[in-house]
Amino acid sequence: MTEKNIKECQKSLDFVLGWFAKPIFIDGDYPESMRSNLSSLLPEFSEVEKKYIKGTADFFALSFGATLSFQLLDSHMKFQQLESISLRQLLYWISSEYNNPQIFIVENSWFVSGSTKRDDAKYIYYLKKFIMETLKAIRYDGVNVFGYTVWSLLDGFEWHRGYSIRRGLFYVDFQSHDKKLMPKSSVLFYQKLIEKNGFPPLPENQPIEGIFPCGFAWGIVDNYIQVSLMIKPTVCPARSVHKFILIRLLGRVSLPIYIS
């Protein structure tokens, strides 16, 4: 969060989103960071053209996900920005930067390994996180998001990564002659989500606060280092008996701490 990195990140967002969003949603012209870096390449707009361009969108259409070309860029072209799943922060930034427009998320997801078949728990994790972040942006940040679209319906050819990754709700058997389609676990998740219109206050959706029982065991496993030490545990409120056990099993060193 240094001043330099914040400016570089702002520049990156200007080059990616501001290129289109600032002319349409603000003043009909490109961001100043683009003007100062690409002055000889960008066209100049007359005042009439600026007025004509400004306000020509019905809503802000946002595509957000893993940028498959991101890794191909030279580091100096990334403007200190990292590929991130922080959708809520981006929605808040768009709302603040472009006068709280209506936002429609027209494409959103991440990707999983090409070896993933119908059990795509990792994809469901990303999907649930993104949709929860969207709901937080609406409920807590006052961002005007009115629609969400999953990317994508089925697995496909993903540019320079080809068929090595998957991001669809339906599994495609690329080796079969008829490219058979089969629903993944994420299909059921997304279907139930739509039926409930989000995450109703059911017990399984609620966060939990509290501490574990006094006799609960915590531990650490290490694959390489043989550890031999004694740890003085904190005193348990219920009893004052403490035991520490060191176990080596199948090449791993386990250090469970039992407090009873």
PDB file of C-alpha atoms in Angstrom:
ATOM      1  CA  MET A   1       0.000   0.000   0.000  1.00  0.00           C
ATOM      2  CA  THR A   2       2.776   2.456  -0.847  1.00  0.00           C
ATOM      3  CA  GLU A   3       1.931   5.624  -2.729  1.00  0.00           C
ATOM      4  CA  LYS A   4       3.915   4.425  -5.760  1.00  0.00           C
ATOM      5  CA  ASN A   5       2.150   1.062  -5.913  1.00  0.00           C
ATOM      6  CA  ILE A   6      -1.274   2.660  -5.500  1.00  0.00           C
ATOM      7  CA  LYS A   7      -0.565   4.974  -8.435  1.00  0.00           C
ATOM      8  CA  GLU A   8       0.692   2.060 -10.518  1.00  0.00           C
ATOM      9  CA  CYS A   9      -2.402  -0.003  -9.700  1.00  0.00           C
ATOM     10  CA  GLN A  10      -4.621   2.967 -10.599  1.00  0.00           C
ATOM     11  CA  LYS A  11      -2.749   3.245 -13.887  1.00  0.00           C
ATOM     12  CA  SER A  12      -3.347  -0.448 -14.573  1.00  0.00           C
ATOM     13  CA  LEU A  13      -7.078  -0.054 -13.924  1.00  0.00           C
ATOM     14  CA  ASP A  14      -7.115   3.042 -16.155  1.00  0.00           C
ATOM     15  CA  PHE A  15      -5.545   1.080 -19.004  1.00  0.00           C
ATOM     16  CA  VAL A  16      -7.907  -1.890 -18.585  1.00  0.00           C
ATOM     17  CA  LEU A  17     -11.242  -0.311 -17.573  1.00  0.00           C
ATOM     18  CA  GLY A  18     -10.776   3.433 -17.800  1.00  0.00           C
ATOM     19  CA  TRP A  19      -9.959   3.188 -21.495  1.00  0.00           C
ATOM     20  CA  PHE A  20     -13.663   2.571 -22.096  1.00  0.00           C
ATOM     21  CA  ALA A  21     -15.371   3.561 -18.854  1.00  0.00           C
ATOM     22  CA  LYS A  22     -14.079   7.102 -18.338  1.00  0.00           C
ATOM     23  CA  PRO A  23     -15.188   8.390 -21.783  1.00  0.00           C
ATOM     24  CA  ILE A  24     -18.622   6.783 -21.413  1.00  0.00           C
ATOM     25  CA  PHE A  25     -19.360   7.340 -17.722  1.00  0.00           C
ATOM     26  CA  ILE A  26     -17.410  10.524 -16.857  1.00  0.00           C
ATOM     27  CA  ASP A  27     -16.370  13.082 -19.437  1.00  0.00           C
ATOM     28  CA  GLY A  28     -16.020  11.604 -22.926  1.00  0.00           C
ATOM     29  CA  ASP A  29     -12.218  11.428 -22.827  1.00  0.00           C
ATOM     30  CA  TYR A  30      -9.445   8.967 -21.953  1.00  0.00           C
ATOM     31  CA  PRO A  31      -7.833   8.839 -18.455  1.00  0.00           C
ATOM     32  CA  GLU A  32      -4.975  11.243 -17.823  1.00  0.00           C
ATOM     33  CA  SER A  33      -2.558   8.347 -17.198  1.00  0.00           C
ATOM     34  CA  MET A  34      -3.225   7.097 -20.736  1.00  0.00           C
ATOM     35  CA  ARG A  35      -2.891  10.582 -22.195  1.00  0.00           C
ATOM     36  CA  SER A  36       0.500  11.081 -20.511  1.00  0.00           C
ATOM     37  CA  ASN A  37       1.868   7.655 -21.536  1.00  0.00           C
ATOM     38  CA  LEU A  38       0.323   7.257 -24.999  1.00  0.00           C
ATOM     39  CA  SER A  39      -0.206  10.835 -26.114  1.00  0.00           C
ATOM     40  CA  SER A  40       1.001  10.214 -29.676  1.00  0.00           C
ATOM     41  CA  LEU A  41      -1.203   7.125 -30.135  1.00  0.00           C
ATOM     42  CA  LEU A  42      -4.559   8.304 -28.811  1.00  0.00           C
ATOM     43  CA  PRO A  43      -6.960  10.364 -30.919  1.00  0.00           C
ATOM     44  CA  GLU A  44      -8.111  13.774 -29.762  1.00  0.00           C
ATOM     45  CA  PHE A  45     -11.839  14.341 -29.237  1.00  0.00           C
ATOM     46  CA  SER A  46     -13.619  17.576 -29.885  1.00  0.00           C
ATOM     47  CA  GLU A  47     -16.012  18.945 -27.260  1.00  0.00           C
ATOM     48  CA  VAL A  48     -18.934  17.880 -29.457  1.00  0.00           C
ATOM     49  CA  GLU A  49     -17.559  14.330 -29.652  1.00  0.00           C
ATOM     50  CA  LYS A  50     -17.022  14.205 -25.880  1.00  0.00           C
ATOM     51  CA  LYS A  51     -20.627  15.207 -25.228  1.00  0.00           C
ATOM     52  CA  TYR A  52     -21.806  12.650 -27.766  1.00  0.00           C
ATOM     53  CA  ILE A  53     -19.806   9.820 -26.137  1.00  0.00           C
ATOM     54  CA  LYS A  54     -20.624  10.628 -22.508  1.00  0.00           C
ATOM     55  CA  GLY A  55     -23.601   8.756 -21.072  1.00  0.00           C
ATOM     56  CA  THR A  56     -24.065   6.371 -24.007  1.00  0.00           C
ATOM     57  CA  ALA A  57     -24.236   3.174 -21.901  1.00  0.00           C
ATOM     58  CA  ASP A  58     -27.346   1.749 -20.258  1.00  0.00           C
ATOM     59  CA  PHE A  59     -25.229  -0.024 -17.628  1.00  0.00           C
ATOM     60  CA  PHE A  60     -21.655  -1.022 -16.797  1.00  0.00           C
ATOM     61  CA  ALA A  61     -21.022  -4.522 -18.207  1.00  0.00           C
ATOM     62  CA  LEU A  62     -18.222  -6.153 -16.199  1.00  0.00           C
ATOM     63  CA  SER A  63     -16.316  -9.280 -17.202  1.00  0.00           C
ATOM     64  CA  PHE A  64     -14.185 -10.487 -14.293  1.00  0.00           C
ATOM     65  CA  GLY A  65     -12.109 -13.634 -14.013  1.00  0.00           C
ATOM     66  CA  ALA A  66      -8.705 -15.139 -14.566  1.00  0.00           C
ATOM     67  CA  THR A  67      -6.979 -13.209 -17.363  1.00  0.00           C
ATOM     68  CA  LEU A  68      -5.443 -16.012 -19.388  1.00  0.00           C
ATOM     69  CA  SER A  69      -2.985 -13.664 -21.103  1.00  0.00           C
ATOM     70  CA  PHE A  70      -1.846 -12.063 -17.829  1.00  0.00           C
ATOM     71  CA  GLN A  71       1.148 -14.383 -17.425  1.00  0.00           C
ATOM     72  CA  LEU A  72       2.391 -13.546 -20.945  1.00  0.00           C
ATOM     73  CA  LEU A  73       2.920  -9.865 -20.159  1.00  0.00           C
ATOM     74  CA  ASP A  74       6.285  -8.394 -19.319  1.00  0.00           C
ATOM     75  CA  SER A  75       6.414  -7.433 -15.657  1.00  0.00           C
ATOM     76  CA  HIS A  76       6.668  -3.711 -16.405  1.00  0.00           C
ATOM     77  CA  MET A  77       3.376  -3.891 -18.308  1.00  0.00           C
ATOM     78  CA  LYS A  78       1.503  -5.143 -15.230  1.00  0.00           C
ATOM     79  CA  PHE A  79       1.886  -1.803 -13.392  1.00  0.00           C
ATOM     80  CA  GLN A  80       2.489  -3.589 -10.042  1.00  0.00           C
ATOM     81  CA  GLN A  81      -0.928  -5.286 -10.285  1.00  0.00           C
ATOM     82  CA  LEU A  82      -1.404  -8.933  -9.360  1.00  0.00           C
ATOM     83  CA  GLU A  83      -4.044 -11.276 -10.684  1.00  0.00           C
ATOM     84  CA  SER A  84      -6.566 -11.430  -7.855  1.00  0.00           C
ATOM     85  CA  ILE A  85     -10.008 -12.793  -6.968  1.00  0.00           C
ATOM     86  CA  SER A  86     -10.962  -9.590  -5.102  1.00  0.00           C
ATOM     87  CA  LEU A  87     -14.244  -8.938  -6.893  1.00  0.00           C
ATOM     88  CA  ARG A  88     -15.818  -6.951  -4.048  1.00  0.00           C
ATOM     89  CA  GLN A  89     -12.988  -4.395  -4.034  1.00  0.00           C
ATOM     90  CA  LEU A  90     -13.220  -3.987  -7.793  1.00  0.00           C
ATOM     91  CA  LEU A  91     -16.986  -3.442  -7.658  1.00  0.00           C
ATOM     92  CA  TYR A  92     -16.507  -0.778  -4.987  1.00  0.00           C
ATOM     93  CA  TRP A  93     -13.782   0.902  -7.064  1.00  0.00           C
ATOM     94  CA  ILE A  94     -15.999   1.001 -10.163  1.00  0.00           C
ATOM     95  CA  SER A  95     -18.862   2.435  -8.122  1.00  0.00           C
ATOM     96  CA  SER A  96     -16.632   5.142  -6.620  1.00  0.00           C
ATOM     97  CA  GLU A  97     -14.742   5.944  -9.815  1.00  0.00           C
ATOM     98  CA  TYR A  98     -17.696   6.115 -12.229  1.00  0.00           C
ATOM     99  CA  ASN A  99     -20.492   7.724 -10.209  1.00  0.00           C
ATOM    100  CA  ASN A 100     -22.215   4.570  -8.944  1.00  0.00           C
ATOM    101  CA  PRO A 101     -23.423   3.137 -12.272  1.00  0.00           C
ATOM    102  CA  GLN A 102     -25.702   0.132 -12.572  1.00  0.00           C
ATOM    103  CA  ILE A 103     -23.379  -2.876 -12.905  1.00  0.00           C
ATOM    104  CA  PHE A 104     -24.202  -6.137 -14.647  1.00  0.00           C
ATOM    105  CA  ILE A 105     -21.590  -8.875 -14.132  1.00  0.00           C
ATOM    106  CA  VAL A 106     -21.774 -10.418 -17.594  1.00  0.00           C
ATOM    107  CA  GLU A 107     -18.971 -12.975 -17.106  1.00  0.00           C
ATOM    108  CA  ASN A 108     -17.403 -14.264 -13.897  1.00  0.00           C
ATOM    109  CA  SER A 109     -15.501 -17.338 -12.719  1.00  0.00           C
ATOM    110  CA  TRP A 110     -12.016 -18.709 -12.295  1.00  0.00           C
ATOM    111  CA  PHE A 111     -10.506 -21.824 -13.848  1.00  0.00           C
ATOM    112  CA  VAL A 112      -9.561 -25.307 -12.650  1.00  0.00           C
ATOM    113  CA  SER A 113      -7.241 -27.988 -13.976  1.00  0.00           C
ATOM    114  CA  GLY A 114      -8.032 -29.679 -17.276  1.00  0.00           C
ATOM    115  CA  SER A 115      -7.970 -33.042 -15.465  1.00  0.00           C
ATOM    116  CA  THR A 116     -11.048 -32.002 -13.441  1.00  0.00           C
ATOM    117  CA  LYS A 117     -14.109 -34.013 -14.397  1.00  0.00           C
ATOM    118  CA  ARG A 118     -17.571 -33.867 -12.858  1.00  0.00           C
ATOM    119  CA  ASP A 119     -16.547 -33.334  -9.241  1.00  0.00           C
ATOM    120  CA  ASP A 120     -15.438 -29.696  -9.390  1.00  0.00           C
ATOM    121  CA  ALA A 121     -15.393 -28.672  -5.721  1.00  0.00           C
ATOM    122  CA  LYS A 122     -12.642 -26.116  -6.343  1.00  0.00           C
ATOM    123  CA  TYR A 123     -14.747 -24.410  -9.023  1.00  0.00           C
ATOM    124  CA  ILE A 124     -17.709 -24.314  -6.630  1.00  0.00           C
ATOM    125  CA  TYR A 125     -15.455 -22.663  -4.026  1.00  0.00           C
ATOM    126  CA  TYR A 126     -14.534 -19.875  -6.468  1.00  0.00           C
ATOM    127  CA  LEU A 127     -18.130 -19.485  -7.614  1.00  0.00           C
ATOM    128  CA  LYS A 128     -19.481 -19.267  -4.058  1.00  0.00           C
ATOM    129  CA  LYS A 129     -16.783 -16.774  -3.070  1.00  0.00           C
ATOM    130  CA  PHE A 130     -17.460 -14.512  -6.066  1.00  0.00           C
ATOM    131  CA  ILE A 131     -21.232 -14.530  -5.536  1.00  0.00           C
ATOM    132  CA  MET A 132     -20.844 -13.880  -1.807  1.00  0.00           C
ATOM    133  CA  GLU A 133     -18.480 -10.993  -2.580  1.00  0.00           C
ATOM    134  CA  THR A 134     -21.093  -9.606  -4.962  1.00  0.00           C
ATOM    135  CA  LEU A 135     -23.774  -9.803  -2.254  1.00  0.00           C
ATOM    136  CA  LYS A 136     -21.443  -8.063   0.232  1.00  0.00           C
ATOM    137  CA  ALA A 137     -20.823  -5.285  -2.292  1.00  0.00           C
ATOM    138  CA  ILE A 138     -24.595  -4.791  -2.633  1.00  0.00           C
ATOM    139  CA  ARG A 139     -25.563  -5.099   1.041  1.00  0.00           C
ATOM    140  CA  TYR A 140     -22.597  -3.485   2.812  1.00  0.00           C
ATOM    141  CA  ASP A 141     -20.996  -1.171   0.229  1.00  0.00           C
ATOM    142  CA  GLY A 142     -24.078   0.134  -1.570  1.00  0.00           C
ATOM    143  CA  VAL A 143     -22.807  -0.912  -5.002  1.00  0.00           C
ATOM    144  CA  ASN A 144     -25.553  -0.984  -7.630  1.00  0.00           C
ATOM    145  CA  VAL A 145     -25.158  -4.528  -9.025  1.00  0.00           C
ATOM    146  CA  PHE A 146     -28.331  -5.844 -10.638  1.00  0.00           C
ATOM    147  CA  GLY A 147     -27.260  -9.059 -12.388  1.00  0.00           C
ATOM    148  CA  TYR A 148     -24.757 -11.902 -12.403  1.00  0.00           C
ATOM    149  CA  THR A 149     -23.695 -14.371 -15.115  1.00  0.00           C
ATOM    150  CA  VAL A 150     -21.477 -17.423 -14.656  1.00  0.00           C
ATOM    151  CA  TRP A 151     -18.649 -18.002 -17.115  1.00  0.00           C
ATOM    152  CA  SER A 152     -19.308 -20.471 -18.649  1.00  0.00           C
ATOM    153  CA  LEU A 153     -21.984 -22.995 -19.550  1.00  0.00           C
ATOM    154  CA  LEU A 154     -19.523 -25.655 -20.739  1.00  0.00           C
ATOM    155  CA  ASP A 155     -15.803 -26.340 -21.051  1.00  0.00           C
ATOM    156  CA  GLY A 156     -14.131 -25.001 -24.172  1.00  0.00           C
ATOM    157  CA  PHE A 157     -10.936 -23.960 -25.907  1.00  0.00           C
ATOM    158  CA  GLU A 158      -9.175 -21.393 -23.682  1.00  0.00           C
ATOM    159  CA  TRP A 159      -6.868 -19.448 -25.994  1.00  0.00           C
ATOM    160  CA  HIS A 160      -3.156 -20.129 -25.392  1.00  0.00           C
ATOM    161  CA  ARG A 161      -3.991 -22.632 -22.639  1.00  0.00           C
ATOM    162  CA  GLY A 162      -6.088 -24.674 -25.024  1.00  0.00           C
ATOM    163  CA  TYR A 163      -7.856 -27.575 -23.312  1.00  0.00           C
ATOM    164  CA  SER A 164      -5.465 -27.653 -20.325  1.00  0.00           C
ATOM    165  CA  ILE A 165      -7.961 -25.825 -18.078  1.00  0.00           C
ATOM    166  CA  ARG A 166     -11.711 -25.960 -17.545  1.00  0.00           C
ATOM    167  CA  ARG A 167     -14.212 -23.318 -16.486  1.00  0.00           C
ATOM    168  CA  GLY A 168     -17.613 -24.693 -17.494  1.00  0.00           C
ATOM    169  CA  LEU A 169     -20.607 -25.922 -15.519  1.00  0.00           C
ATOM    170  CA  PHE A 170     -20.857 -28.883 -17.900  1.00  0.00           C
ATOM    171  CA  TYR A 171     -17.997 -31.316 -18.468  1.00  0.00           C
ATOM    172  CA  VAL A 172     -17.041 -31.863 -22.097  1.00  0.00           C
ATOM    173  CA  ASP A 173     -15.289 -35.101 -23.033  1.00  0.00           C
ATOM    174  CA  PHE A 174     -12.960 -33.687 -25.683  1.00  0.00           C
ATOM    175  CA  GLN A 175     -11.657 -37.172 -26.523  1.00  0.00           C
ATOM    176  CA  SER A 176     -15.063 -38.558 -27.484  1.00  0.00           C
ATOM    177  CA  HIS A 177     -16.361 -38.395 -31.039  1.00  0.00           C
ATOM    178  CA  ASP A 178     -19.591 -36.574 -30.150  1.00  0.00           C
ATOM    179  CA  LYS A 179     -18.019 -34.373 -27.394  1.00  0.00           C
ATOM    180  CA  LYS A 180     -20.419 -35.704 -24.770  1.00  0.00           C
ATOM    181  CA  LEU A 181     -21.732 -33.221 -22.178  1.00  0.00           C
ATOM    182  CA  MET A 182     -22.185 -34.134 -18.503  1.00  0.00           C
ATOM    183  CA  PRO A 183     -23.301 -31.833 -15.653  1.00  0.00           C
ATOM    184  CA  LYS A 184     -20.740 -31.140 -12.926  1.00  0.00           C
ATOM    185  CA  SER A 185     -21.332 -30.646  -9.211  1.00  0.00           C
ATOM    186  CA  SER A 186     -21.329 -26.897  -9.824  1.00  0.00           C
ATOM    187  CA  VAL A 187     -24.513 -27.225 -11.890  1.00  0.00           C
ATOM    188  CA  LEU A 188     -26.469 -28.372  -8.824  1.00  0.00           C
ATOM    189  CA  PHE A 189     -24.852 -25.668  -6.675  1.00  0.00           C
ATOM    190  CA  TYR A 190     -25.769 -22.900  -9.102  1.00  0.00           C
ATOM    191  CA  GLN A 191     -29.269 -24.291  -9.648  1.00  0.00           C
ATOM    192  CA  LYS A 192     -29.977 -24.294  -5.894  1.00  0.00           C
ATOM    193  CA  LEU A 193     -28.470 -20.828  -5.559  1.00  0.00           C
ATOM    194  CA  ILE A 194     -30.848 -19.445  -8.187  1.00  0.00           C
ATOM    195  CA  GLU A 195     -33.836 -21.222  -6.628  1.00  0.00           C
ATOM    196  CA  LYS A 196     -33.071 -19.602  -3.248  1.00  0.00           C
ATOM    197  CA  ASN A 197     -32.059 -16.284  -4.850  1.00  0.00           C
ATOM    198  CA  GLY A 198     -28.827 -16.254  -2.864  1.00  0.00           C
ATOM    199  CA  PHE A 199     -27.852 -17.463   0.595  1.00  0.00           C
ATOM    200  CA  PRO A 200     -30.853 -17.506   2.956  1.00  0.00           C
ATOM    201  CA  PRO A 201     -30.135 -17.502   6.709  1.00  0.00           C
ATOM    202  CA  LEU A 202     -29.933 -21.287   7.078  1.00  0.00           C
ATOM    203  CA  PRO A 203     -27.665 -22.801   9.780  1.00  0.00           C
ATOM    204  CA  GLU A 204     -25.146 -24.108   7.217  1.00  0.00           C
ATOM    205  CA  ASN A 205     -24.746 -20.600   5.765  1.00  0.00           C
ATOM    206  CA  GLN A 206     -24.052 -18.889   9.097  1.00  0.00           C
ATOM    207  CA  PRO A 207     -20.596 -18.098  10.481  1.00  0.00           C
ATOM    208  CA  ILE A 208     -19.797 -19.575  13.875  1.00  0.00           C
ATOM    209  CA  GLU A 209     -17.942 -17.979  16.753  1.00  0.00           C
ATOM    210  CA  GLY A 210     -16.549 -19.677  19.852  1.00  0.00           C
ATOM    211  CA  ILE A 211     -13.779 -21.908  21.111  1.00  0.00           C
ATOM    212  CA  PHE A 212     -13.164 -25.647  20.890  1.00  0.00           C
ATOM    213  CA  PRO A 213     -13.550 -27.992  23.898  1.00  0.00           C
ATOM    214  CA  CYS A 214     -10.727 -27.925  26.428  1.00  0.00           C
ATOM    215  CA  GLY A 215      -9.584 -31.441  25.503  1.00  0.00           C
ATOM    216  CA  PHE A 216      -9.350 -30.680  21.775  1.00  0.00           C
ATOM    217  CA  ALA A 217      -5.978 -31.615  20.202  1.00  0.00           C
ATOM    218  CA  TRP A 218      -4.032 -29.284  17.894  1.00  0.00           C
ATOM    219  CA  GLY A 219      -0.977 -30.339  15.897  1.00  0.00           C
ATOM    220  CA  ILE A 220       1.532 -29.610  13.150  1.00  0.00           C
ATOM    221  CA  VAL A 221       2.938 -32.052  10.567  1.00  0.00           C
ATOM    222  CA  ASP A 222       6.276 -31.659   8.808  1.00  0.00           C
ATOM    223  CA  ASN A 223       7.609 -33.952   6.110  1.00  0.00           C
ATOM    224  CA  TYR A 224      11.317 -33.219   6.385  1.00  0.00           C
ATOM    225  CA  ILE A 225      12.472 -31.962   9.776  1.00  0.00           C
ATOM    226  CA  GLN A 226      12.899 -34.149  12.841  1.00  0.00           C
ATOM    227  CA  VAL A 227      11.790 -32.008  15.767  1.00  0.00           C
ATOM    228  CA  SER A 228      12.637 -32.674  19.370  1.00  0.00           C
ATOM    229  CA  LEU A 229      11.444 -30.079  21.844  1.00  0.00           C
ATOM    230  CA  MET A 230       9.144 -29.451  24.721  1.00  0.00           C
ATOM    231  CA  ILE A 231       6.348 -26.885  24.619  1.00  0.00           C
ATOM    232  CA  LYS A 232       4.864 -25.309  27.677  1.00  0.00           C
ATOM    233  CA  PRO A 233       1.150 -25.066  26.866  1.00  0.00           C
ATOM    234  CA  THR A 234      -1.127 -22.381  28.171  1.00  0.00           C
ATOM    235  CA  VAL A 235      -3.169 -23.288  31.217  1.00  0.00           C
ATOM    236  CA  CYS A 236      -6.591 -24.665  30.460  1.00  0.00           C
ATOM    237  CA  PRO A 237      -9.313 -23.030  32.560  1.00  0.00           C
ATOM    238  CA  ALA A 238     -10.916 -26.383  33.351  1.00  0.00           C
ATOM    239  CA  ARG A 239      -7.904 -28.373  34.553  1.00  0.00           C
ATOM    240  CA  SER A 240      -4.204 -27.953  35.187  1.00  0.00           C
ATOM    241  CA  VAL A 241      -2.971 -31.276  33.711  1.00  0.00           C
ATOM    242  CA  HIS A 242      -0.918 -30.860  30.492  1.00  0.00           C
ATOM    243  CA  LYS A 243       0.595 -33.506  28.243  1.00  0.00           C
ATOM    244  CA  PHE A 244       2.777 -33.165  25.160  1.00  0.00           C
ATOM    245  CA  ILE A 245       3.316 -36.059  22.730  1.00  0.00           C
ATOM    246  CA  LEU A 246       5.775 -36.287  19.815  1.00  0.00           C
ATOM    247  CA  ILE A 247       5.037 -38.946  17.174  1.00  0.00           C
ATOM    248  CA  ARG A 248       6.967 -39.917  14.038  1.00  0.00           C
ATOM    249  CA  LEU A 249       4.858 -41.879  11.544  1.00  0.00           C
ATOM    250  CA  LEU A 250       5.614 -42.922   7.931  1.00  0.00           C
ATOM    251  CA  GLY A 251       8.378 -40.383   7.498  1.00  0.00           C
ATOM    252  CA  ARG A 252       6.340 -37.496   8.874  1.00  0.00           C
ATOM    253  CA  VAL A 253       6.876 -35.708  12.127  1.00  0.00           C
ATOM    254  CA  SER A 254       3.625 -34.954  13.940  1.00  0.00           C
ATOM    255  CA  LEU A 255       3.430 -32.656  16.918  1.00  0.00           C
ATOM    256  CA  PRO A 256      -0.029 -32.893  18.443  1.00  0.00           C
ATOM    257  CA  ILE A 257      -0.508 -30.958  21.664  1.00  0.00           C
ATOM    258  CA  TYR A 258      -3.096 -32.468  23.978  1.00  0.00           C
ATOM    259  CA  ILE A 259      -4.558 -30.264  26.675  1.00  0.00           C
ATOM    260  CA  SER A 260      -6.903 -32.026  29.073  1.00  0.00           C
TER     261      SER A 260
END
